[in-house]
PDB file of C-alpha atoms and ligand atoms in Angstrom:
ATOM      1  CA  ARG A   1     127.086  58.965  78.268  1.00 67.00           C
ATOM      2  CA  SER A   2     124.209  56.764  77.157  1.00 80.00           C
ATOM      3  CA  GLY A   3     122.102  59.924  76.924  1.00 89.00           C
ATOM      4  CA  ARG A   4     124.536  61.324  74.398  1.00 91.00           C
ATOM      5  CA  ALA A   5     124.604  58.094  72.433  1.00 92.00           C
ATOM      6  CA  ALA A   6     120.813  58.078  72.303  1.00 93.00           C
ATOM      7  CA  ALA A   7     120.746  61.691  71.113  1.00 93.00           C
ATOM      8  CA  LEU A   8     123.284  60.920  68.388  1.00 92.00           C
ATOM      9  CA  ARG A   9     121.309  57.890  67.331  1.00 93.00           C
ATOM     10  CA  ALA A  10     118.094  59.926  67.176  1.00 91.00           C
ATOM     11  CA  ARG A  11     119.845  62.544  65.079  1.00 91.00           C
ATOM     12  CA  MET A  12     121.148  59.909  62.666  1.00 91.00           C
ATOM     13  CA  GLU A  13     117.674  58.441  62.348  1.00 87.00           C
ATOM     14  CA  GLU A  14     116.231  61.862  61.603  1.00 85.00           C
ATOM     15  CA  ARG A  15     118.836  62.390  58.894  1.00 88.00           C
ATOM     16  CA  LEU A  16     118.069  59.064  57.342  1.00 86.00           C
ATOM     17  CA  LEU A  17     114.338  59.732  57.377  1.00 86.00           C
ATOM     18  CA  GLY A  18     114.970  63.148  55.869  1.00 87.00           C
ATOM     19  CA  ALA A  19     117.047  61.658  53.054  1.00 90.00           C
ATOM     20  CA  ARG A  20     114.462  58.954  52.391  1.00 90.00           C
ATOM     21  CA  PHE A  21     111.672  61.552  52.336  1.00 90.00           C
ATOM     22  CA  ARG A  22     113.512  63.743  49.842  1.00 91.00           C
ATOM     23  CA  TYR A  23     114.182  60.757  47.620  1.00 91.00           C
ATOM     24  CA  LEU A  24     110.534  59.650  47.646  1.00 92.00           C
ATOM     25  CA  ASN A  25     109.383  63.191  47.105  1.00 92.00           C
ATOM     26  CA  GLN A  26     111.618  63.530  44.084  1.00 92.00           C
ATOM     27  CA  GLN A  27     110.248  60.296  42.643  1.00 92.00           C
ATOM     28  CA  LEU A  28     106.685  61.543  43.026  1.00 93.00           C
ATOM     29  CA  TYR A  29     107.430  64.784  41.194  1.00 93.00           C
ATOM     30  CA  THR A  30     109.510  63.314  38.391  1.00 93.00           C
ATOM     31  CA  GLY A  31     107.404  60.282  37.490  1.00 95.00           C
ATOM     32  CA  SER A  32     103.876  59.841  36.244  1.00 96.00           C
ATOM     33  CA  SER A  33     100.936  59.336  38.603  1.00 96.00           C
ATOM     34  CA  ARG A  34     100.967  55.662  37.597  1.00 95.00           C
ATOM     35  CA  ASP A  35     104.590  55.334  38.705  1.00 95.00           C
ATOM     36  CA  ALA A  36     103.562  56.810  42.055  1.00 95.00           C
ATOM     37  CA  GLU A  37     100.737  54.302  42.347  1.00 93.00           C
ATOM     38  CA  ARG A  38     103.121  51.420  41.621  1.00 93.00           C
ATOM     39  CA  LEU A  39     105.703  52.748  44.062  1.00 92.00           C
ATOM     40  CA  PHE A  40     103.327  52.991  46.997  1.00 90.00           C
ATOM     41  CA  ARG A  41     101.493  49.781  46.212  1.00 87.00           C
ATOM     42  CA  ALA A  42     104.809  47.927  46.313  1.00 88.00           C
ATOM     43  CA  ASP A  43     105.913  49.698  49.492  1.00 89.00           C
ATOM     44  CA  PRO A  44     103.162  51.135  51.727  1.00 87.00           C
ATOM     45  CA  ALA A  45     105.743  51.876  54.445  1.00 89.00           C
ATOM     46  CA  ALA A  46     107.345  54.356  52.027  1.00 90.00           C
ATOM     47  CA  PHE A  47     104.023  56.178  51.868  1.00 90.00           C
ATOM     48  CA  HIS A  48     103.847  56.609  55.650  1.00 90.00           C
ATOM     49  CA  LEU A  49     107.389  57.817  55.696  1.00 90.00           C
ATOM     50  CA  TYR A  50     106.608  60.264  52.924  1.00 92.00           C
ATOM     51  CA  HIS A  51     103.672  61.632  54.895  1.00 92.00           C
ATOM     52  CA  ARG A  52     105.693  62.143  58.038  1.00 89.00           C
ATOM     53  CA  GLY A  53     108.208  64.126  55.987  1.00 89.00           C
ATOM     54  CA  PHE A  54     105.414  66.101  54.309  1.00 90.00           C
ATOM     55  CA  GLU A  55     103.899  67.010  57.697  1.00 90.00           C
ATOM     56  CA  ARG A  56     107.240  68.204  58.972  1.00 87.00           C
ATOM     57  CA  GLN A  57     107.712  70.442  55.933  1.00 86.00           C
ATOM     58  CA  VAL A  58     104.263  71.988  56.026  1.00 88.00           C
ATOM     59  CA  ARG A  59     104.422  72.642  59.769  1.00 90.00           C
ATOM     60  CA  ARG A  60     107.191  75.126  59.056  1.00 89.00           C
ATOM     61  CA  TRP A  61     104.871  77.239  56.969  1.00 91.00           C
ATOM     62  CA  PRO A  62     102.892  80.132  58.497  1.00 92.00           C
ATOM     63  CA  GLU A  63      99.651  78.640  57.230  1.00 93.00           C
ATOM     64  CA  ARG A  64      98.540  75.268  55.884  1.00 94.00           C
ATOM     65  CA  PRO A  65      97.206  75.601  52.360  1.00 96.00           C
ATOM     66  CA  VAL A  66      94.352  73.208  53.142  1.00 97.00           C
ATOM     67  CA  GLN A  67      93.032  75.763  55.626  1.00 97.00           C
ATOM     68  CA  ARG A  68      92.540  78.158  52.728  1.00 97.00           C
ATOM     69  CA  ILE A  69      90.461  75.547  50.931  1.00 98.00           C
ATOM     70  CA  VAL A  70      88.446  74.969  54.104  1.00 98.00           C
ATOM     71  CA  ARG A  71      87.720  78.689  54.424  1.00 98.00           C
ATOM     72  CA  TYR A  72      86.711  78.874  50.749  1.00 98.00           C
ATOM     73  CA  LEU A  73      84.236  76.012  51.144  1.00 98.00           C
ATOM     74  CA  ARG A  74      82.741  77.409  54.341  1.00 98.00           C
ATOM     75  CA  ARG A  75      81.798  80.583  52.472  1.00 98.00           C
ATOM     76  CA  ARG A  76      79.865  78.566  49.897  1.00 98.00           C
ATOM     77  CA  PRO A  77      76.814  76.295  50.208  1.00 98.00           C
ATOM     78  CA  ALA A  78      77.447  73.070  52.120  1.00 98.00           C
ATOM     79  CA  SER A  79      75.367  71.278  49.477  1.00 98.00           C
ATOM     80  CA  LEU A  80      78.261  71.467  47.001  1.00 98.00           C
ATOM     81  CA  VAL A  81      79.803  68.055  46.318  1.00 98.00           C
ATOM     82  CA  VAL A  82      83.598  68.072  46.519  1.00 99.00           C
ATOM     83  CA  ALA A  83      86.347  65.790  45.160  1.00 99.00           C
ATOM     84  CA  ASP A  84      89.698  66.019  46.959  1.00 98.00           C
ATOM     85  CA  PHE A  85      92.460  64.708  44.682  1.00 98.00           C
ATOM     86  CA  GLY A  86      95.451  63.588  46.795  1.00 97.00           C
ATOM     87  CA  CYS A  87      93.605  64.123  50.052  1.00 98.00           C
ATOM     88  CA  GLY A  88      96.385  62.947  52.387  1.00 95.00           C
ATOM     89  CA  ASP A  89      94.957  62.623  55.905  1.00 95.00           C
ATOM     90  CA  CYS A  90      91.519  63.998  54.860  1.00 98.00           C
ATOM     91  CA  THR A  91      91.818  67.231  56.829  1.00 97.00           C
ATOM     92  CA  LEU A  92      89.562  68.860  54.254  1.00 98.00           C
ATOM     93  CA  ALA A  93      86.737  66.308  54.566  1.00 98.00           C
ATOM     94  CA  ALA A  94      86.982  66.454  58.346  1.00 98.00           C
ATOM     95  CA  SER A  95      86.698  70.270  58.389  1.00 98.00           C
ATOM     96  CA  VAL A  96      83.644  70.966  56.226  1.00 98.00           C
ATOM     97  CA  LYS A  97      79.997  69.887  56.109  1.00 98.00           C
ATOM     98  CA  ASN A  98      80.100  69.137  52.369  1.00 98.00           C
ATOM     99  CA  GLN A  99      80.118  65.648  50.950  1.00 98.00           C
ATOM    100  CA  VAL A 100      83.802  65.136  50.075  1.00 98.00           C
ATOM    101  CA  HIS A 101      85.106  62.296  47.925  1.00 98.00           C
ATOM    102  CA  CYS A 102      88.643  61.635  49.115  1.00 98.00           C
ATOM    103  CA  PHE A 103      91.229  60.103  46.753  1.00 98.00           C
ATOM    104  CA  ASP A 104      94.755  59.057  47.539  1.00 97.00           C
ATOM    105  CA  LEU A 105      97.179  56.246  46.856  1.00 94.00           C
ATOM    106  CA  VAL A 106      97.146  54.788  50.358  1.00 89.00           C
ATOM    107  CA  PRO A 107      94.430  55.200  53.003  1.00 92.00           C
ATOM    108  CA  LEU A 108      95.680  57.400  55.825  1.00 91.00           C
ATOM    109  CA  SER A 109      92.041  57.583  56.888  1.00 94.00           C
ATOM    110  CA  PRO A 110      89.066  55.234  56.372  1.00 96.00           C
ATOM    111  CA  ARG A 111      87.434  57.961  54.268  1.00 97.00           C
ATOM    112  CA  VAL A 112      89.991  57.518  51.494  1.00 98.00           C
ATOM    113  CA  THR A 113      89.155  55.799  48.224  1.00 98.00           C
ATOM    114  CA  VAL A 114      92.435  54.326  47.056  1.00 96.00           C
ATOM    115  CA  CYS A 115      93.163  55.115  43.401  1.00 96.00           C
ATOM    116  CA  ASP A 116      95.412  56.979  41.030  1.00 97.00           C
ATOM    117  CA  MET A 117      94.049  60.520  40.726  1.00 97.00           C
ATOM    118  CA  ALA A 118      94.314  60.251  36.932  1.00 97.00           C
ATOM    119  CA  LYS A 119      91.383  57.799  37.091  1.00 97.00           C
ATOM    120  CA  VAL A 120      88.907  58.279  39.892  1.00 98.00           C
ATOM    121  CA  PRO A 121      85.728  56.208  40.308  1.00 98.00           C
ATOM    122  CA  LEU A 122      83.252  59.084  39.851  1.00 98.00           C
ATOM    123  CA  ALA A 123      80.683  59.631  37.132  1.00 98.00           C
ATOM    124  CA  ALA A 124      81.186  62.410  34.587  1.00 98.00           C
ATOM    125  CA  GLU A 125      79.918  65.846  35.663  1.00 98.00           C
ATOM    126  CA  SER A 126      79.088  64.655  39.180  1.00 98.00           C
ATOM    127  CA  VAL A 127      80.935  67.138  41.410  1.00 98.00           C
ATOM    128  CA  ASP A 128      80.745  70.887  42.040  1.00 98.00           C
ATOM    129  CA  VAL A 129      84.267  71.469  43.348  1.00 99.00           C
ATOM    130  CA  ALA A 130      87.538  69.648  42.550  1.00 98.00           C
ATOM    131  CA  VAL A 131      90.517  70.271  44.833  1.00 98.00           C
ATOM    132  CA  PHE A 132      94.256  69.741  44.342  1.00 98.00           C
ATOM    133  CA  CYS A 133      95.965  70.908  47.505  1.00 98.00           C
ATOM    134  CA  LEU A 134      99.738  70.414  47.089  1.00 96.00           C
ATOM    135  CA  ALA A 135      98.755  67.363  45.094  1.00 97.00           C
ATOM    136  CA  LEU A 136      99.655  68.116  41.446  1.00 96.00           C
ATOM    137  CA  MET A 137     102.555  65.727  41.615  1.00 94.00           C
ATOM    138  CA  GLY A 138     102.731  63.500  38.552  1.00 92.00           C
ATOM    139  CA  THR A 139     104.370  64.511  35.273  1.00 93.00           C
ATOM    140  CA  ASN A 140     101.074  63.674  33.480  1.00 96.00           C
ATOM    141  CA  LEU A 141      99.460  66.929  34.648  1.00 96.00           C
ATOM    142  CA  GLN A 142      97.290  67.249  31.569  1.00 96.00           C
ATOM    143  CA  GLU A 143      95.772  63.828  32.101  1.00 96.00           C
ATOM    144  CA  ILE A 144      95.216  64.487  35.818  1.00 97.00           C
ATOM    145  CA  LEU A 145      93.515  67.839  35.213  1.00 97.00           C
ATOM    146  CA  GLY A 146      91.555  66.261  32.386  1.00 96.00           C
ATOM    147  CA  GLU A 147      90.168  63.793  34.906  1.00 97.00           C
ATOM    148  CA  ALA A 148      89.147  66.664  37.171  1.00 98.00           C
ATOM    149  CA  SER A 149      87.436  68.287  34.195  1.00 97.00           C
ATOM    150  CA  ARG A 150      85.591  65.069  33.410  1.00 97.00           C
ATOM    151  CA  VAL A 151      84.078  64.728  36.873  1.00 98.00           C
ATOM    152  CA  LEU A 152      83.271  68.460  37.250  1.00 98.00           C
ATOM    153  CA  LYS A 153      79.908  69.858  36.288  1.00 98.00           C
ATOM    154  CA  LEU A 154      79.911  72.641  33.734  1.00 98.00           C
ATOM    155  CA  GLY A 155      80.537  75.878  35.664  1.00 98.00           C
ATOM    156  CA  GLY A 156      82.029  73.839  38.526  1.00 98.00           C
ATOM    157  CA  THR A 157      85.043  75.053  40.497  1.00 98.00           C
ATOM    158  CA  LEU A 158      88.608  73.799  40.374  1.00 98.00           C
ATOM    159  CA  LEU A 159      90.833  74.863  43.286  1.00 98.00           C
ATOM    160  CA  VAL A 160      94.582  74.473  43.085  1.00 98.00           C
ATOM    161  CA  ALA A 161      96.947  75.276  45.941  1.00 98.00           C
ATOM    162  CA  GLU A 162     100.562  74.751  44.949  1.00 97.00           C
ATOM    163  CA  VAL A 163     104.039  75.631  46.110  1.00 94.00           C
ATOM    164  CA  ALA A 164     104.862  79.066  44.641  1.00 95.00           C
ATOM    165  CA  SER A 165     108.318  78.148  43.430  1.00 94.00           C
ATOM    166  CA  ARG A 166     106.899  75.388  41.218  1.00 95.00           C
ATOM    167  CA  PHE A 167     105.444  77.892  38.764  1.00 96.00           C
ATOM    168  CA  GLU A 168     107.946  78.738  36.034  1.00 92.00           C
ATOM    169  CA  ASP A 169     105.571  81.044  34.216  1.00 94.00           C
ATOM    170  CA  ILE A 170     102.238  81.612  35.836  1.00 96.00           C
ATOM    171  CA  ARG A 171     100.738  83.375  32.771  1.00 95.00           C
ATOM    172  CA  ALA A 172     101.677  80.485  30.503  1.00 96.00           C
ATOM    173  CA  PHE A 173     100.201  78.119  33.080  1.00 97.00           C
ATOM    174  CA  LEU A 174      96.887  79.994  33.192  1.00 97.00           C
ATOM    175  CA  ARG A 175      96.793  80.098  29.380  1.00 96.00           C
ATOM    176  CA  ALA A 176      97.289  76.335  29.289  1.00 97.00           C
ATOM    177  CA  MET A 177      94.479  75.931  31.801  1.00 98.00           C
ATOM    178  CA  MET A 178      92.255  77.861  29.414  1.00 97.00           C
ATOM    179  CA  GLN A 179      93.111  75.280  26.739  1.00 96.00           C
ATOM    180  CA  LEU A 180      92.034  72.596  29.181  1.00 97.00           C
ATOM    181  CA  GLY A 181      88.665  74.322  29.541  1.00 97.00           C
ATOM    182  CA  PHE A 182      89.287  76.215  32.780  1.00 98.00           C
ATOM    183  CA  ARG A 183      88.728  79.979  33.122  1.00 98.00           C
ATOM    184  CA  THR A 184      90.680  81.727  35.886  1.00 98.00           C
ATOM    185  CA  VAL A 185      88.245  83.132  38.455  1.00 98.00           C
ATOM    186  CA  SER A 186      90.754  84.309  41.069  1.00 98.00           C
ATOM    187  CA  LYS A 187      94.412  83.923  41.854  1.00 97.00           C
ATOM    188  CA  ASP A 188      96.067  84.634  45.155  1.00 97.00           C
ATOM    189  CA  LEU A 189      99.817  84.962  44.628  1.00 96.00           C
ATOM    190  CA  SER A 190     100.383  86.882  47.866  1.00 94.00           C
ATOM    191  CA  SER A 191     102.046  84.112  49.867  1.00 92.00           C
ATOM    192  CA  SER A 192     105.675  83.351  49.118  1.00 91.00           C
ATOM    193  CA  TYR A 193     105.000  79.740  50.111  1.00 92.00           C
ATOM    194  CA  PHE A 194     102.026  78.767  47.997  1.00 95.00           C
ATOM    195  CA  TYR A 195      99.633  80.110  45.400  1.00 97.00           C
ATOM    196  CA  VAL A 196      95.888  79.528  45.464  1.00 98.00           C
ATOM    197  CA  LEU A 197      94.165  79.447  42.084  1.00 98.00           C
ATOM    198  CA  GLU A 198      90.424  79.221  41.445  1.00 98.00           C
ATOM    199  CA  PHE A 199      89.078  78.157  38.072  1.00 98.00           C
ATOM    200  CA  ALA A 200      85.662  77.537  36.558  1.00 98.00           C
ATOM    201  CA  LYS A 201      85.026  74.756  34.081  1.00 98.00           C
ATOM    202  CA  THR A 202      83.868  76.382  30.855  1.00 98.00           C
ATOM    203  CA  GLY A 203      83.734  73.241  28.730  1.00 96.00           C
ATOM    204  CA  PRO A 204      85.738  70.219  27.657  1.00 92.00           C
ATOM    205  CA  ALA A 205      89.482  70.483  27.035  1.00 88.00           C
ATOM    206  CA  ARG A 206      90.616  71.441  23.556  1.00 87.00           C
ATOM    207  CA  PRO A 207      92.595  68.539  22.140  1.00 86.00           C
ATOM    208  CA  GLY A 208      96.331  68.803  21.601  1.00 89.00           C
ATOM    209  CA  PRO A 209      99.304  69.615  23.770  1.00 88.00           C
ATOM    210  CA  ALA A 210      99.235  72.422  26.318  1.00 92.00           C
ATOM    211  CA  PRO A 211     102.916  73.352  26.545  1.00 90.00           C
ATOM    212  CA  GLY A 212     102.507  75.996  29.243  1.00 94.00           C
ATOM    213  CA  LEU A 213     101.186  73.387  31.630  1.00 95.00           C
ATOM    214  CA  ARG A 214     104.466  72.870  33.426  1.00 92.00           C
ATOM    215  CA  LEU A 215     105.350  72.873  37.090  1.00 95.00           C
ATOM    216  CA  ARG A 216     108.830  72.485  38.481  1.00 94.00           C
ATOM    217  CA  PRO A 217     109.280  69.571  40.833  1.00 92.00           C
ATOM    218  CA  CYS A 218     109.162  70.662  44.439  1.00 86.00           C
ATOM    219  CA  LEU A 219     112.465  69.468  45.794  1.00 80.00           C
ATOM    220  CA  TYR A 220     113.095  70.098  49.452  1.00 74.00           C
ATOM    221  CA  LYS A 221     116.488  71.136  50.631  1.00 72.00           C
ATOM    222  CA  ARG A 222     118.456  69.177  53.124  1.00 70.00           C
ATOM    223  CA  ARG A 223     118.229  70.811  56.570  1.00 61.00           C
TER     224      ARG A 223
HETATM  225  N1  LIG B   1      95.981  67.502  50.122  1.00 91.34           N
HETATM  226  C1  LIG B   1      96.642  67.098  51.347  1.00 91.34           C
HETATM  227  C2  LIG B   1      97.873  66.205  51.092  1.00 91.34           C
HETATM  228  C3  LIG B   1      98.922  66.799  50.209  1.00 91.34           C
HETATM  229  S1  LIG B   1     100.358  65.733  50.023  1.00 91.34           S
HETATM  230  C4  LIG B   1      97.010  68.316  52.175  1.00 91.34           C
HETATM  231  O1  LIG B   1      96.999  69.402  51.655  1.00 91.34           O
HETATM  232  O2  LIG B   1      97.344  68.137  53.349  1.00 91.34           O
HETATM  233  C5  LIG B   1     100.051  65.124  48.384  1.00 91.34           C
HETATM  234  C6  LIG B   1      99.179  63.902  48.384  1.00 91.34           C
HETATM  235  O3  LIG B   1      98.927  63.518  47.035  1.00 91.34           O
HETATM  236  C7  LIG B   1      99.833  62.729  49.076  1.00 91.34           C
HETATM  237  O4  LIG B   1      98.948  62.213  50.039  1.00 91.34           O
HETATM  238  C8  LIG B   1     100.043  61.759  47.932  1.00 91.34           C
HETATM  239  O5  LIG B   1      99.952  60.412  48.340  1.00 91.34           O
HETATM  240  C9  LIG B   1      98.947  62.131  46.985  1.00 91.34           C
HETATM  241  N2  LIG B   1      99.203  61.670  45.625  1.00 91.34           N
HETATM  242  C10 LIG B   1     100.317  61.810  44.892  1.00 91.34           C
HETATM  243  N3  LIG B   1     100.191  61.238  43.694  1.00 91.34           N
HETATM  244  C11 LIG B   1      98.957  60.699  43.653  1.00 91.34           C
HETATM  245  C12 LIG B   1      98.221  59.962  42.677  1.00 91.34           C
HETATM  246  N4  LIG B   1      98.777  59.636  41.490  1.00 91.34           N
HETATM  247  N5  LIG B   1      96.961  59.573  42.968  1.00 91.34           N
HETATM  248  C13 LIG B   1      96.406  59.867  44.164  1.00 91.34           C
HETATM  249  N6  LIG B   1      97.046  60.572  45.120  1.00 91.34           N
HETATM  250  C14 LIG B   1      98.297  60.975  44.880  1.00 91.34           C
END
């Protein structure tokens, strides 16, 4: 009897965590990066809950996107300096020899520099590779990618791994990236879970709006 009660209780707790995760996730995708910063600063426990939910989601996938970034970096010189925007638990930094600057809102690891990714404490043109792995979350995408452009050296690489269903119009997105000063080097659209896009910084962003730069929020279904 008490075994059944415990099982029921565990199931209720799971449900509640699931609901809380989906709610937090929705807030992250529908607010600006500054709203996200405020949210997690006010409630660090929410961040840990969010990350548990995130881990559970990604474990269902056949491959973790961050592993693709790891493989990419291992093929290139270890001397390249990397910035990981929205680094989570710093799997990337832990898996490569490169110097990796890790940025996130709350430190899941001592390697993390806590900041809003729209404003990272790096000098202009100081990194070779900027990474957004499932991390393009705020509604102020243009500002966030502008920050990546600022810290990237000319000719530097921008890697984006994002949930496939977030792209409304991939061609419009790539055109907008061009406006932001990023040339598409390669795009891997083969996975139905996530896309991996590689860009090179060709110069500063052209001023003005980039309307194609839109991603749908990634809202997880109740399971
Ligand atoms: N890149 C990691 C984690 C992805 S989850 C991986 O692939 O495993 C997305 C991460 O982006 C979360 O850790 C979240 O806290 C972070 N994030 C979201 N908005 C952010 C912001 N405005 N500034 C910094 N990090 C942010």
